[in-house]
XYZ file of C-alpha atoms in Angstrom:
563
model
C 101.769 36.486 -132.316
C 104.596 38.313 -130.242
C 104.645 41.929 -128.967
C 107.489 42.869 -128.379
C 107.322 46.691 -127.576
C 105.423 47.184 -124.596
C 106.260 50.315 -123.572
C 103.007 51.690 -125.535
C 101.374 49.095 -124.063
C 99.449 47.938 -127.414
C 95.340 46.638 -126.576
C 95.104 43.146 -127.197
C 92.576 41.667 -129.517
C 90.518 39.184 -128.365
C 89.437 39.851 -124.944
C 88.362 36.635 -124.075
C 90.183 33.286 -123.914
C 89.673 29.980 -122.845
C 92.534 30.361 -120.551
C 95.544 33.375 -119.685
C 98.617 32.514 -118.552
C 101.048 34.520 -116.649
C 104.601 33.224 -116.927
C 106.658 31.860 -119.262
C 108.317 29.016 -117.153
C 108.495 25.274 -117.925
C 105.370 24.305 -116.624
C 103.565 27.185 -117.700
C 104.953 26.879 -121.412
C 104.305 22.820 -121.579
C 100.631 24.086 -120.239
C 100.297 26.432 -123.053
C 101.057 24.114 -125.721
C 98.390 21.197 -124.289
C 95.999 23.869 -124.258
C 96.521 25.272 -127.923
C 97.088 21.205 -128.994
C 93.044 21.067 -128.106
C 92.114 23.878 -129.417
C 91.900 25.897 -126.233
C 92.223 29.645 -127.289
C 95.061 31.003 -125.016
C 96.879 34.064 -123.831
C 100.306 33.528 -122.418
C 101.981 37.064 -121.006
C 104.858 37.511 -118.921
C 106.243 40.921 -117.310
C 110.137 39.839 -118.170
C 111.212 40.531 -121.489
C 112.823 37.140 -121.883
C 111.093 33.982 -121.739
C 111.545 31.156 -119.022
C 110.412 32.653 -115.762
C 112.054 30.974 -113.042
C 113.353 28.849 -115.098
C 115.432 30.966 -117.792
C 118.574 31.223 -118.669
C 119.759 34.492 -118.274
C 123.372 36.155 -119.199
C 125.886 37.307 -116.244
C 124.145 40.465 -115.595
C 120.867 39.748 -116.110
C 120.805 36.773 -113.753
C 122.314 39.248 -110.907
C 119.692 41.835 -111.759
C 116.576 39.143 -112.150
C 117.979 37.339 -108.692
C 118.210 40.982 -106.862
C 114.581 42.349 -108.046
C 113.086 39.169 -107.425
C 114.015 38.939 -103.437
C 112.198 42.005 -102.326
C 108.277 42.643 -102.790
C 107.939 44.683 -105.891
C 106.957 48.761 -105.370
C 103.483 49.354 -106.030
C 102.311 50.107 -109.263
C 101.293 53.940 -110.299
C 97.474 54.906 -110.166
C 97.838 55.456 -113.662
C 97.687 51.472 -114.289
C 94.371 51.145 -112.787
C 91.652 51.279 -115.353
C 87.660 51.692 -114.859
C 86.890 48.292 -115.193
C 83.394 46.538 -115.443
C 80.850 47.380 -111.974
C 79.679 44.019 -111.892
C 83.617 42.868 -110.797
C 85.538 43.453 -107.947
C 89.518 44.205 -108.905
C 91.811 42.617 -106.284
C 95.280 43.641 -106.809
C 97.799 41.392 -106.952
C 101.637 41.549 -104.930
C 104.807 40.257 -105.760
C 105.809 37.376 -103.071
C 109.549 36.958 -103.341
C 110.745 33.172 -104.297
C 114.529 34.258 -103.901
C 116.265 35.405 -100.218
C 119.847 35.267 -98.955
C 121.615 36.331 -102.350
C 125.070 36.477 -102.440
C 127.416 37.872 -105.654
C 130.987 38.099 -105.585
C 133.781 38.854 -107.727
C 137.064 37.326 -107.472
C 140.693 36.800 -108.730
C 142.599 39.669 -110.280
C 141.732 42.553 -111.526
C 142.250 41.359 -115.185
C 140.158 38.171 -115.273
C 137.488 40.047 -112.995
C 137.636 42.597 -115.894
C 138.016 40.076 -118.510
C 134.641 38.580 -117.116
C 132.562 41.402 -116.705
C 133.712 42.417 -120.690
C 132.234 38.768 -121.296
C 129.069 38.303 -119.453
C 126.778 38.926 -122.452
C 128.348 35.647 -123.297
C 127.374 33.399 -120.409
C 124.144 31.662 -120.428
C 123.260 30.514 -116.937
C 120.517 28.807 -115.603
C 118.473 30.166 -112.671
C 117.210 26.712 -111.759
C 119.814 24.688 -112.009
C 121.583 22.248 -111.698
C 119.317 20.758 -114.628
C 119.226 17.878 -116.888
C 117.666 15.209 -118.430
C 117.850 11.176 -117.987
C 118.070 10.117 -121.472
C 115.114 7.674 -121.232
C 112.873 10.000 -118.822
C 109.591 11.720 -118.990
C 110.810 14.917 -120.777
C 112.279 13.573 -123.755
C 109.274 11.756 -124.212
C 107.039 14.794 -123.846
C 109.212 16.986 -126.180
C 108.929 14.042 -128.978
C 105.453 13.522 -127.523
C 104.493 16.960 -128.359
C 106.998 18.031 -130.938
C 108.844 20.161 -129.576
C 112.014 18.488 -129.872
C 112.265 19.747 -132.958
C 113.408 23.486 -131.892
C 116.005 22.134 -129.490
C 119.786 20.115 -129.488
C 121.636 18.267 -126.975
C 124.996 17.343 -126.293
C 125.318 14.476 -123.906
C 126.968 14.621 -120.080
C 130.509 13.349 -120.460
C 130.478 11.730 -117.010
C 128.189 11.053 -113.821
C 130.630 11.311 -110.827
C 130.056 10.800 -106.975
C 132.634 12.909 -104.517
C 134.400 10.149 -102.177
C 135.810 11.719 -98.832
C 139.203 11.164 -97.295
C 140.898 12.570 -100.028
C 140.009 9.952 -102.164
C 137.716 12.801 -104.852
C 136.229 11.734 -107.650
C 134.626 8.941 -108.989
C 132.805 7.652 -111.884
C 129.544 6.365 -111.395
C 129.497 2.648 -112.521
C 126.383 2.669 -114.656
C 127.030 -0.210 -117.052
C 129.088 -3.370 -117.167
C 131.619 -2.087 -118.710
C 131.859 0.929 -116.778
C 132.252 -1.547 -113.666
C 134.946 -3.494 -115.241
C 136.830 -0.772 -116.229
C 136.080 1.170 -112.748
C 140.100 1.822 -110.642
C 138.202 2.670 -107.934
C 135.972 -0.496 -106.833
C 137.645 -3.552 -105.605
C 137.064 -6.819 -107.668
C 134.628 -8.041 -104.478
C 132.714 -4.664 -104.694
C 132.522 -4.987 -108.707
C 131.612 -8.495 -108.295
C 128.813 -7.541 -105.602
C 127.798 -4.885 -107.960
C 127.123 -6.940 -110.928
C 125.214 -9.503 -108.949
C 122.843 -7.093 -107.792
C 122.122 -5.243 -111.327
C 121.564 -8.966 -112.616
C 119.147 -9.540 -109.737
C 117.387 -6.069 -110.877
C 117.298 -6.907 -114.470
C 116.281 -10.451 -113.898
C 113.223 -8.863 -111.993
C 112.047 -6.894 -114.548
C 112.590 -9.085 -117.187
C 109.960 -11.237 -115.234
C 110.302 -13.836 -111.913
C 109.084 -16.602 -112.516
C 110.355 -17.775 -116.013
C 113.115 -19.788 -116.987
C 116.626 -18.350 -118.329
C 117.894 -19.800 -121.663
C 119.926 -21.769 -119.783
C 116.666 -23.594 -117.707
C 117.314 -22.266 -114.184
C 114.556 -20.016 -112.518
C 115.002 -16.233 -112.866
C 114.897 -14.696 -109.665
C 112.164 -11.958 -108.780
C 112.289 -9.351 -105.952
C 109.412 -10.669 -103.232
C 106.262 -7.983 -102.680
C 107.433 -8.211 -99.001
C 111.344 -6.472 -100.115
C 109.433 -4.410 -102.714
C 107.228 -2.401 -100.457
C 110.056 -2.053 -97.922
C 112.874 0.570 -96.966
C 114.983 0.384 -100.034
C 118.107 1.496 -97.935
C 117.000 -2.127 -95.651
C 117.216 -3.915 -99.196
C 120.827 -2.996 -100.123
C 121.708 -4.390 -96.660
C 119.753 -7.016 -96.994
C 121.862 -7.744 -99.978
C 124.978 -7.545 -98.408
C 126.317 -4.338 -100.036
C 129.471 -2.230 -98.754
C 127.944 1.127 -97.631
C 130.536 2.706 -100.706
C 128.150 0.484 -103.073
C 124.616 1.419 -101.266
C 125.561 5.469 -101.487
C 126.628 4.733 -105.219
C 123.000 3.327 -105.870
C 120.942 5.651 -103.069
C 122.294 8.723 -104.269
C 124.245 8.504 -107.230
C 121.884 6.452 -109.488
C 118.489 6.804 -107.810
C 119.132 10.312 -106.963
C 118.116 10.465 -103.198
C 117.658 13.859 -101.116
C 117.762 12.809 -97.817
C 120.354 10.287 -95.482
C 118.008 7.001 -96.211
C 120.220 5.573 -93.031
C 118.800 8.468 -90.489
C 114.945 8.570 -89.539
C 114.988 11.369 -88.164
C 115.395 13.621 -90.822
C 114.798 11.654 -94.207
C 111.937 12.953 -95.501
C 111.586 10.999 -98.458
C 112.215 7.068 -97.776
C 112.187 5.234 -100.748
C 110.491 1.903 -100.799
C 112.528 -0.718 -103.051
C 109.962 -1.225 -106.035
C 110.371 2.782 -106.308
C 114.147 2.498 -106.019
C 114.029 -0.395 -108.465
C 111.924 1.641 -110.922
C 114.668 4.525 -110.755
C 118.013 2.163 -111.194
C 115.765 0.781 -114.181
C 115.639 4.593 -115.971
C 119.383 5.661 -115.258
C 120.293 1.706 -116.718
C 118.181 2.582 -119.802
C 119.278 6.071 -120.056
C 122.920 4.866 -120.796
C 123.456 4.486 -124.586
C 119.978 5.337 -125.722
C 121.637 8.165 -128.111
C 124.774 7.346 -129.954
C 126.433 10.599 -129.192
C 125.809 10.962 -125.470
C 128.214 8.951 -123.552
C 126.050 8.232 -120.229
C 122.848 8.818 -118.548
C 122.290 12.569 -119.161
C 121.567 15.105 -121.650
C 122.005 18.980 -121.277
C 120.234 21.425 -123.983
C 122.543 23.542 -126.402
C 122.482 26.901 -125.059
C 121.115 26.089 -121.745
C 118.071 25.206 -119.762
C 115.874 28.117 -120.727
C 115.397 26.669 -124.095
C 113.075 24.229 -122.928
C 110.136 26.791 -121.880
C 111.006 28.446 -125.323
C 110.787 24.931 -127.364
C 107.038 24.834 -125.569
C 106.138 28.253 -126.122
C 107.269 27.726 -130.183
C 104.798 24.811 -130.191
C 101.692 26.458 -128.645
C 102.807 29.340 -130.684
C 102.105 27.273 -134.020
C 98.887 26.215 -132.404
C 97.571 29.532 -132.016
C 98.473 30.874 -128.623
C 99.217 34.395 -128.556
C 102.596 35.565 -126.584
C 102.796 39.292 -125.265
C 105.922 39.749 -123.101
C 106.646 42.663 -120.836
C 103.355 42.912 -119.678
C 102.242 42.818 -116.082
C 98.859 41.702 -114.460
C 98.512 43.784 -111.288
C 95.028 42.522 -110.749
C 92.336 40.017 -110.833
C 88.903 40.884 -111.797
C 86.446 38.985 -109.361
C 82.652 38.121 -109.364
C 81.406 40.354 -106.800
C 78.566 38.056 -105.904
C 80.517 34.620 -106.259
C 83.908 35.207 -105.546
C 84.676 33.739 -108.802
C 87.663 34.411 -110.988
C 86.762 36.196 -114.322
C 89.773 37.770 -115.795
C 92.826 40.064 -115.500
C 93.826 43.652 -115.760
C 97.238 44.469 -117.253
C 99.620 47.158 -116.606
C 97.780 49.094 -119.423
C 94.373 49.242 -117.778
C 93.236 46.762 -120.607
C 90.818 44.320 -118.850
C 90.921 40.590 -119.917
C 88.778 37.724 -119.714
C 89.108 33.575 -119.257
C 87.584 30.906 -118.288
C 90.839 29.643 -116.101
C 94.099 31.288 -115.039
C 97.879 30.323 -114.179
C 100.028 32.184 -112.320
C 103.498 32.662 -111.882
C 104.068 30.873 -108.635
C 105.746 34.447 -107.694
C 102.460 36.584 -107.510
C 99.649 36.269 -104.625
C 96.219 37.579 -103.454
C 97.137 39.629 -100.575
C 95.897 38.724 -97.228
C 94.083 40.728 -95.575
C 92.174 41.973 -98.725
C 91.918 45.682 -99.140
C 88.953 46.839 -96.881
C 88.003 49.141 -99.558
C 86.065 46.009 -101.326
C 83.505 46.107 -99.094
C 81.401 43.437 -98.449
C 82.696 40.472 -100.238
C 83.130 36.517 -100.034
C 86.705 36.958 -99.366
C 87.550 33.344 -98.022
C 86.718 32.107 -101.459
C 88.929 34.718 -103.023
C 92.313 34.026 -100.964
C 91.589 30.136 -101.802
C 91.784 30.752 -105.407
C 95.839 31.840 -104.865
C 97.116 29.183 -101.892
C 100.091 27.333 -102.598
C 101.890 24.918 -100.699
C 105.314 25.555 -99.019
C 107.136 22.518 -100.127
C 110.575 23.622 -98.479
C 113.340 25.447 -99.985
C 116.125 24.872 -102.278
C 119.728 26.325 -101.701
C 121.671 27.328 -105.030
C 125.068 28.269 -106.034
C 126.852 28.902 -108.907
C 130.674 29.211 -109.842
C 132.848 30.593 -113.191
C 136.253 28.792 -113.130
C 139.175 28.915 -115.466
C 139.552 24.839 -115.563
C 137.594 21.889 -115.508
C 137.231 20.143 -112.172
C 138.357 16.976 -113.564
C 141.371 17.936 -116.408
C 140.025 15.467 -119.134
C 136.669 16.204 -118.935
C 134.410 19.336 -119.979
C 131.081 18.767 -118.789
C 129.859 15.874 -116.186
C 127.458 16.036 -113.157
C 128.872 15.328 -109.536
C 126.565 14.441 -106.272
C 127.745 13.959 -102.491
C 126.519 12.002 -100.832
C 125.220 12.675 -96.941
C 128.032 12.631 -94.779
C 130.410 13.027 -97.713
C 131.795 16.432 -96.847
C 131.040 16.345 -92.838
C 129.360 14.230 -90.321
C 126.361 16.701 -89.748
C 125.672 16.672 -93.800
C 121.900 15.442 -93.754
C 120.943 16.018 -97.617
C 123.027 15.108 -100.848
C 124.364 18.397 -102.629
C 123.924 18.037 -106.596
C 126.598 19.325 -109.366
C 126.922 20.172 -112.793
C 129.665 21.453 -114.498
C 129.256 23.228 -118.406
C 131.727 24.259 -120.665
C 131.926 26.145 -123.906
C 131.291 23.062 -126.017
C 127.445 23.223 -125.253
C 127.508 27.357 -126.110
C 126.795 28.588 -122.003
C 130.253 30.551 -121.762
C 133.250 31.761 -123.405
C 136.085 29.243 -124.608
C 138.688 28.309 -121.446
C 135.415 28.762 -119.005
C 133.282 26.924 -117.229
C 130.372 26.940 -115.137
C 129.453 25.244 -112.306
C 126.302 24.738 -110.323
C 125.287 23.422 -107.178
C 122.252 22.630 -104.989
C 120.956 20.862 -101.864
C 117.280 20.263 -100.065
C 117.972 22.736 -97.133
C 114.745 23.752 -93.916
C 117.300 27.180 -93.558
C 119.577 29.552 -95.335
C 121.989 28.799 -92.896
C 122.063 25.245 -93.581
C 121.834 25.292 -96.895
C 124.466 27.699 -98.021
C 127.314 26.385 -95.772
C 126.485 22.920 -97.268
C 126.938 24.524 -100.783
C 129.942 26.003 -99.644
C 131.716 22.716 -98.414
C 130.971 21.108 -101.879
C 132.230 24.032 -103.741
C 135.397 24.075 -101.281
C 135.784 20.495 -102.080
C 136.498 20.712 -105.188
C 137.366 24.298 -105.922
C 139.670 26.805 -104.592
C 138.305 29.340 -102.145
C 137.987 32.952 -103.683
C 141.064 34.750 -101.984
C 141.077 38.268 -102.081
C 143.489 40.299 -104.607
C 144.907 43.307 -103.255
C 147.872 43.665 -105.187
C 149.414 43.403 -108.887
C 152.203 41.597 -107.355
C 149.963 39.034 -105.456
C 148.078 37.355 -108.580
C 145.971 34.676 -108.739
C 147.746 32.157 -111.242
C 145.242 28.946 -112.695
C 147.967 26.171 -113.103
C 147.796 23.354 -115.363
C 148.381 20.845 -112.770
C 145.714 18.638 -112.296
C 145.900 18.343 -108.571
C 145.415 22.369 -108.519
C 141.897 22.886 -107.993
C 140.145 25.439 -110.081
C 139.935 28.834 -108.715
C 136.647 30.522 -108.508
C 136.070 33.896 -110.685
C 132.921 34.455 -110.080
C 130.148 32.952 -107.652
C 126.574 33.419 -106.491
C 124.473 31.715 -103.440
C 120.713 32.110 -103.110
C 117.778 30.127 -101.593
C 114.904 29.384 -103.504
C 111.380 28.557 -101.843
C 109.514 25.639 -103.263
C 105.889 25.878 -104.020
C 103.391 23.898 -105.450
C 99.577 25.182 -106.085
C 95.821 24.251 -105.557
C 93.768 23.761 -108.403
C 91.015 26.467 -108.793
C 89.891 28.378 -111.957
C 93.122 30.336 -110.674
C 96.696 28.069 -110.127
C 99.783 28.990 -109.795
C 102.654 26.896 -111.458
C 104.910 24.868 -109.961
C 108.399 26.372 -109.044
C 111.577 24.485 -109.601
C 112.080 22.016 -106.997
C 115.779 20.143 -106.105
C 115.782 17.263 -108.283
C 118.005 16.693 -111.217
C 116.051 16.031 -113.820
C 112.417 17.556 -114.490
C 109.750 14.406 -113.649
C 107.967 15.305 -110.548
C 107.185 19.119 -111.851
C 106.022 17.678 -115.230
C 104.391 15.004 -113.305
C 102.165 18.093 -111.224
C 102.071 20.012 -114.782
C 100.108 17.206 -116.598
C 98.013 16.844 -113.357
C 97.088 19.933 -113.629
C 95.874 19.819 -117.384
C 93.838 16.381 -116.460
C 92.390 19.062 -113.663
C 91.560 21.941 -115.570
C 90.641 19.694 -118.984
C 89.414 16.344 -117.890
C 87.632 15.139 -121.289
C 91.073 16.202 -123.149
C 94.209 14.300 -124.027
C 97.441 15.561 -123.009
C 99.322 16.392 -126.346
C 96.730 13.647 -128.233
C 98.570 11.702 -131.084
C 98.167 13.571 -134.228
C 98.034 12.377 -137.988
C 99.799 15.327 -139.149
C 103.297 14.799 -140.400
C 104.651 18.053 -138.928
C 103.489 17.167 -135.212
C 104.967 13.547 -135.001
C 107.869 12.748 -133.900
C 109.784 9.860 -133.328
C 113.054 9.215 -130.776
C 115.171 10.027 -134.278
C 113.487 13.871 -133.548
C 116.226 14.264 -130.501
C 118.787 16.277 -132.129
C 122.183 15.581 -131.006
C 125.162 17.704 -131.439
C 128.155 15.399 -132.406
């Protein structure tokens, strides 16, 4: 069931559910169809009037206006959206915490494409969260087949995987399979050599030490000692060219941090971990005819992945109501337990659990107007963890940053664009092929781990001036800005956008909030803390169990490709 005129603010029928949801993001959505897969009955509402939360994907103006009302705390609702509500409850209101800060917009180029542009930007689909895809072989695509919600979704396949190379050497291709090493221009036949021995050592280990190859020698197996150590240490251990070990620290296992400075990596990876990642992009390559390398990227943009989810818990029975607002909780006054919801209506709601958007919190201090109440319990039930924060940016160009080539994913390495550069920065380029923006456009998005704005953005910046050409300003018909053909022209940027994004993560109560996006890639550490959280709040209940019905199984054949 979907409402979608709220302005009347219709009552909704039933009152009380196993569990409400608030927010229409991925892990929200992938909770709501677990929940309706066990027969949970469940309510999933979000303010917007477009589905995916923080992790939509919104058109031109949309995005702008989302980003801008989403960085200040939201005005206070009228007294008119307070109802009477039950005496035995307390109502704490809710506020509006701001994931979004240091948002920049601007328009560039003449004033013909900046018109041309603006007449378009119903047409662009852009993600708020990215730079997203998938790893053809990760967790994702086996939840969506898992769960069958593959079935309301198509992919084209990443043309490339590139890593930026300073000292004007640009762009390379990621060497991801044998023949992709063979045929690399940019490796030297002792680095492709060194290369191959060490994917043979990795593949030898997880085909099993110990054995015997066909050809009777002893295959070789990574010792526990190397496994549980530095993974950076390993690849010197080995002997490999530091262009090699960035190639495989940050290229293929998809590193944050500078695994050669322990000072500031936050995240070194022991080798059995790094082992386990070269082992997923290896298998991702060629696992769909149609998508030439490791990654996938969803027709029409990120946003239909929350909207895949919230079709399956849809069919289950969930019931969706967008455009309306919670402004408060409705709390035991005697336990400081969570009971239900009010909505912007006055319409009072009850469950057994609650998830949040990650963007809404219990105010602290509490209002002293509730009296005498167990208020410690109460500002538990909505703590989240400050992971860190995520810097974002996103470009419209005229070209492609590499001429033969329409969509492919790009990551720099530390150090790549100066000496200070402590975190990799992440790209992905889309083009019209994959429905995102008019024909002869593309879009381009960036992001980097940052501990400041500051940081981040100029980081963002230096990757975007890498490969792009700086917005200059037009003052003049007889000054234009002219997109030549010539591939070493960089593209010239349109249209861009900078923000930072804080990264949470919640405690489980009978109130959560969701996870936000984080900086990775690909999706496997938030659906990793999503399916946590359903063991948490259902322990006796499978996660999407197996199902005898021929509508809800799916095999890998249920991945629509585009061709």
């Amino acid at each position: 069931m979907a409402v979608s005129e709220a302005s009347a603010y219709p009552p909704i029928e039933p009152t009380n559910f196993d569990l409400i949801i608030v927010g229409t993001g991925l892990p929200e959505s992938i909770l709501a169809a677990a929940a309706s897969a066990v027969k949970k009955t469940v309510l999933h509402l979000d303010p917007n009037s477009f589905y995916g939360s923080h992790f939509a994907t919104l058109s031109l103006i949309d995005l702008t206006s989302h980003l801008n009302s989403h960085s200040v705390p939201a005005p206070p609702l009228p007294p008119s959206a307070a109802g009477s509500g039950d005496s035995d409850y307390a109502v704490v209101d809710l506020v509006h915490d701001p994931l979004y800060s240091d948002i920049e917009v601007e328009w560039h180029g003449s004033e013909d494409e900046t018109s041309k542009i603006r007449e378009d930007s119903r047409k662009f689909n852009i993600d708020l969260g990215g730079p997203r895809a998938l790893f053809c072989a990760d967790s994702c695509i086996d939840l969506l087949l898992k769960s069958g919600a593959a079935q309301y979704l198509e992919f084209k396949g990443v043309d490339a995987s590139l890593v930026y190379e300073p000292n004007g050497s640009g762009l390379a291709n990621v060497p991801d399979s044998r023949g992709a090493i063979f045929r690399d221009k940019n490796l030297s036949l002792k680095e492709k050599n060194q290369l191959m021995r060490f994917f043979k050592l990795v593949q030898q280990h997880l085909a099993g030490g110990g054995d015997q190859s066909e050809s009777g020698g002893d295959i070789q197996k990574i010792s526990q000692e190397d496994l549980e150590s530095p993974f950076v240490s390993f690849l010197d251990k080995m002997r490999l060219p530091p262009k090699i070990k960035s190639i495989l620290l940050y290229a293929i296992a998809m590193l944050d941090y500078d695994q050669d400075n322990n000072e500031v990596c936050k995240d070194l990876l022991k080798t059995k971990d790094g082992i386990d990642r070269l082992a997923q992009y290896s298998s991702s390559v060629g696992r769909f005819p149609n998508a030439p390398g490791a990654l996938l990227y969803p027709i029409y943009g990120e946003g239909e992945l929350p909207q895949a989810f919230c079709r399956r818990a849809a069919v289950k029975g969930c019931i969706y109501v967008l455009r309306m607002p919670v402004t408060s909780l409705l709390i035991d006054k005697v336990t400081g337990c969570y009971k239900g919801v009010r909505l912007v209506s006055g319409q009072d709601l009850y469950s057994h659990q609650l998830i949040m958007d990650p963007s809404f919190v219990i105010p602290s201090p509490l209002s002293p107007s509730l009296g005498d109440f167990p208020r410690e319990k109460i500002q538990l039930l909505s703590q989240r963890d400050l992971k860190g924060m995520v810097a974002r940016g996103i470009c419209i160009t005229r070209s492609s940053i590499k001429p033969d080539l329409l969509n492919c994913s790009v990551v720099y390495p530390p150090r790549s664009l100066y000496p200070e550069q402590v975190t990799s920065v992440r790209a992905l380029q889309i083009g019209s092929n994959l429905a995102v923006c008019p024909a002869g456009t593309f879009i381009l998005y960036f992001s980097t781990v940052c501990n400041d704005a500051d940081e981040g953005k100029k980081l963002l910046k230096a990757a975007m001036n890498a490969l792009l050409t700086p917005p200059v300003s037009v003052t003049s018909e007889s000054n234009p800005i002219v997109q030549s053909d010539n591939e070493d022209v960089k593209p010239i940027v349109l249209w861009n956008a900078f923000y930072i994004q804080k990264v949470f993560t919640g405690k489980f109560d009978s109130m959560t909030s969701a996870p936000t996006p984080d900086g990775n890639l690909n999706y496997a550490d938030i659906l990793d803390a999503t399916e946590k959280l359903f063991g948490q709040m259902y322990p006796d209940q499978a996660f999407f169990p197996k199902t005898e019905s021929p509508e809800d199984t799916m095999d890998e054949n249920g991945v629509i490709m585009e061709s």
